[in-house]
Amino acid sequence: MLDTLTLLYIEGDVEILEEIDFFLRKQVKTLYTASDSVEGYRLFKDYRPDLIIVDLDLQGLSGLDLLEKIREEGDDIPIIVSADLNESDMFL
């Protein structure tokens, strides 16, 4: 099922990005990665992935601001939000 998926993974921590990239690349058809919101948004616009995984702690726009920008385009791509436990107060 995952082997037909195009995935965009946006993660602010480069070490985590590289570790998850290593795992995901073997699981999905195509993986695009970005370490900041500017690159993540460009990849979203260029490739319109099937699924987006985004970290909340990003350089430039925050992850939430990036999600809002994507949703303003009326796009209904499924999005998984990744957050540190310290960022949980953003949702409360």
Coordinates of N, CA and C in Angstrom, one line a residue:
M1 N 0.8 -1.2 0.0 CA 0.0 0.0 0.0 C 0.9 1.3 0.0
L2 N 1.8 1.3 0.9 CA 2.7 2.5 0.9 C 3.6 2.7 -0.3
D3 N 3.8 1.6 -1.0 CA 4.7 1.6 -2.2 C 4.1 2.3 -3.4
T4 N 2.9 2.8 -3.3 CA 2.3 3.6 -4.4 C 2.2 5.1 -4.0
L5 N 2.7 5.4 -2.8 CA 2.5 6.7 -2.2 C 3.6 7.7 -2.5
T6 N 3.3 8.9 -2.8 CA 4.3 10.0 -2.9 C 4.1 10.8 -1.6
L7 N 5.2 10.9 -0.8 CA 5.2 11.5 0.5 C 6.2 12.7 0.6
L8 N 5.7 13.8 1.2 CA 6.5 14.9 1.6 C 6.7 14.9 3.1
Y9 N 8.0 14.9 3.5 CA 8.3 14.9 4.9 C 9.1 16.2 5.2
I10 N 8.6 17.0 6.1 CA 9.2 18.3 6.4 C 9.6 18.2 7.9
E11 N 10.9 18.3 8.2 CA 11.4 18.1 9.6 C 12.5 19.1 9.8
G12 N 12.3 19.9 10.9 CA 13.3 20.9 11.3 C 14.6 20.4 11.8
D13 N 14.6 19.2 12.4 CA 15.9 18.7 12.9 C 16.5 17.8 11.9
V14 N 17.7 18.2 11.4 CA 18.3 17.5 10.3 C 18.7 16.0 10.6
E15 N 19.1 15.8 11.9 CA 19.4 14.4 12.3 C 18.2 13.5 12.2
I16 N 17.1 14.0 12.7 CA 15.8 13.2 12.6 C 15.4 13.0 11.2
L17 N 15.5 14.1 10.4 CA 15.1 14.1 9.0 C 15.9 12.9 8.3
E18 N 17.2 12.9 8.5 CA 18.0 11.9 7.9 C 17.7 10.4 8.3
E19 N 17.4 10.3 9.6 CA 17.0 8.9 10.1 C 15.7 8.5 9.5
I20 N 14.7 9.4 9.5 CA 13.4 9.0 9.0 C 13.4 8.8 7.5
D21 N 14.2 9.7 6.8 CA 14.4 9.5 5.4 C 14.9 8.1 5.0
F22 N 15.9 7.6 5.8 CA 16.5 6.3 5.6 C 15.4 5.2 5.6
F23 N 14.5 5.3 6.6 CA 13.4 4.4 6.7 C 12.3 4.5 5.7
L24 N 11.8 5.8 5.5 CA 10.7 6.0 4.6 C 11.0 5.7 3.1
R25 N 12.2 6.1 2.7 CA 12.6 5.9 1.3 C 12.4 4.5 0.9
K26 N 12.5 3.5 1.8 CA 12.4 2.1 1.5 C 10.9 1.7 1.4
Q27 N 10.0 2.5 1.9 CA 8.6 2.2 2.1 C 7.7 2.8 1.1
V28 N 8.0 4.0 0.6 CA 7.1 4.7 -0.3 C 7.6 4.8 -1.7
K29 N 6.8 5.1 -2.7 CA 7.2 5.2 -4.1 C 8.1 6.3 -4.3
T30 N 7.8 7.5 -3.8 CA 8.6 8.7 -3.9 C 8.6 9.5 -2.6
L31 N 9.8 9.9 -2.2 CA 9.9 10.7 -1.0 C 10.6 12.0 -1.3
Y32 N 10.0 13.1 -0.9 CA 10.6 14.4 -0.9 C 10.8 14.9 0.5
T33 N 11.9 15.5 0.8 CA 12.2 15.9 2.1 C 12.6 17.4 2.1
A34 N 12.3 18.1 3.2 CA 12.7 19.5 3.4 C 13.0 19.7 4.9
S35 N 13.9 20.6 5.2 CA 14.2 20.9 6.6 C 13.7 22.3 7.0
D36 N 13.0 22.9 6.1 CA 12.4 24.2 6.5 C 11.1 24.4 5.8
S37 N 10.3 25.4 6.2 CA 9.0 25.6 5.6 C 9.1 26.1 4.2
V38 N 10.1 26.9 3.9 CA 10.2 27.5 2.5 C 10.4 26.4 1.5
E39 N 11.3 25.5 1.8 CA 11.6 24.4 0.9 C 10.4 23.4 0.9
G40 N 9.8 23.2 2.0 CA 8.6 22.3 2.1 C 7.5 22.8 1.3
Y41 N 7.2 24.1 1.3 CA 6.1 24.7 0.6 C 6.4 24.6 -0.9
R42 N 7.7 24.8 -1.3 CA 8.1 24.7 -2.7 C 7.8 23.3 -3.2
L43 N 8.3 22.3 -2.4 CA 8.1 20.9 -2.8 C 6.6 20.5 -2.9
F44 N 5.8 21.1 -2.0 CA 4.4 20.9 -2.0 C 3.8 21.4 -3.3
K45 N 4.1 22.6 -3.7 CA 3.6 23.3 -4.9 C 4.1 22.5 -6.2
D46 N 5.4 22.1 -6.2 CA 5.9 21.4 -7.4 C 5.4 20.0 -7.6
Y47 N 5.2 19.2 -6.5 CA 4.9 17.8 -6.6 C 3.5 17.3 -6.1
R48 N 2.8 18.1 -5.4 CA 1.5 17.8 -4.9 C 1.5 16.3 -4.4
P49 N 2.2 16.0 -3.3 CA 2.3 14.7 -2.8 C 0.9 14.1 -2.3
D50 N 0.9 12.8 -2.1 CA -0.3 12.1 -1.6 C -0.5 12.3 -0.1
L51 N 0.6 12.5 0.6 CA 0.6 12.7 2.0 C 1.7 13.6 2.4
I52 N 1.5 14.4 3.5 CA 2.5 15.3 4.0 C 2.7 14.9 5.5
I53 N 3.9 14.8 6.0 CA 4.2 14.7 7.4 C 5.0 16.0 7.7
V54 N 4.6 16.8 8.7 CA 5.3 18.1 8.9 C 5.5 18.2 10.4
D55 N 6.7 18.7 10.7 CA 7.1 19.0 12.1 C 6.6 20.4 12.4
L56 N 6.2 20.7 13.6 CA 5.8 22.0 14.0 C 6.9 23.0 14.2
D57 N 8.1 22.5 14.5 CA 9.2 23.4 14.8 C 10.1 23.6 13.6
L58 N 9.8 24.6 12.7 CA 10.5 24.8 11.5 C 11.1 26.2 11.4
Q59 N 12.1 26.3 10.6 CA 12.7 27.6 10.3 C 11.7 28.3 9.3
G60 N 11.6 29.6 9.4 CA 10.7 30.4 8.5 C 9.3 30.3 9.1
L61 N 8.4 29.9 8.4 CA 7.0 29.7 8.9 C 7.0 28.6 9.9
S62 N 6.2 28.7 10.9 CA 6.0 27.5 11.8 C 5.3 26.4 11.0
G63 N 5.3 25.2 11.6 CA 4.6 24.1 10.9 C 3.1 24.4 10.8
L64 N 2.5 25.0 11.8 CA 1.1 25.4 11.8 C 0.8 26.4 10.7
D65 N 1.7 27.4 10.6 CA 1.5 28.4 9.6 C 1.6 27.8 8.2
L66 N 2.6 26.9 8.0 CA 2.7 26.2 6.7 C 1.5 25.4 6.4
L67 N 0.9 24.7 7.4 CA -0.3 24.0 7.2 C -1.5 24.9 6.7
E68 N -1.6 26.0 7.4 CA -2.6 27.0 7.0 C -2.4 27.5 5.6
K69 N -1.2 27.7 5.2 CA -0.9 28.2 3.8 C -1.3 27.1 2.8
I70 N -1.0 25.9 3.1 CA -1.4 24.7 2.2 C -2.9 24.6 2.2
R71 N -3.6 24.7 3.3 CA -5.0 24.6 3.3 C -5.7 25.8 2.6
E72 N -5.1 26.9 2.6 CA -5.7 28.1 1.9 C -5.8 27.9 0.4
E73 N -5.0 27.0 -0.1 CA -5.1 26.6 -1.5 C -6.2 25.6 -1.8
G74 N -7.0 25.3 -0.7 CA -8.1 24.4 -0.9 C -7.7 23.0 -1.1
D75 N -6.4 22.7 -0.7 CA -5.9 21.3 -0.9 C -6.3 20.4 0.2
D76 N -6.8 19.2 -0.1 CA -7.2 18.3 1.0 C -6.3 17.1 1.1
I77 N -5.0 17.3 0.8 CA -4.0 16.3 1.0 C -4.0 15.9 2.5
P78 N -4.0 14.7 2.9 CA -3.8 14.3 4.3 C -2.5 14.8 4.8
I79 N -2.6 15.2 6.1 CA -1.4 15.8 6.7 C -1.2 15.1 8.1
I80 N 0.0 14.6 8.4 CA 0.3 14.1 9.8 C 1.2 15.2 10.4
V81 N 0.9 15.6 11.6 CA 1.6 16.6 12.3 C 2.6 15.9 13.3
S82 N 3.8 16.3 13.3 CA 4.8 15.8 14.2 C 5.2 16.9 15.2
A83 N 5.2 16.6 16.5 CA 5.6 17.6 17.5 C 6.3 17.0 18.6
D84 N 7.3 17.7 19.2 CA 7.9 17.4 20.4 C 6.9 17.4 21.6
L85 N 7.1 16.7 22.6 CA 6.2 16.7 23.7 C 6.1 18.2 24.3
N86 N 7.2 18.9 24.2 CA 7.2 20.3 24.7 C 6.3 21.2 23.9
E87 N 5.9 20.8 22.6 CA 5.1 21.6 21.8 C 3.6 21.3 21.9
S88 N 3.3 20.4 22.8 CA 1.9 19.9 23.0 C 1.0 21.1 23.4
D89 N 1.5 22.1 24.1 CA 0.7 23.2 24.5 C 0.1 24.0 23.4
M90 N 0.7 23.8 22.2 CA 0.1 24.5 21.0 C -1.3 24.0 20.7
F91 N -1.6 22.8 21.1 CA -2.9 22.2 20.8 C -3.9 22.4 21.9
L92 N -3.4 22.8 23.1 CA -4.3 22.9 24.2 C -4.9 24.3 24.4

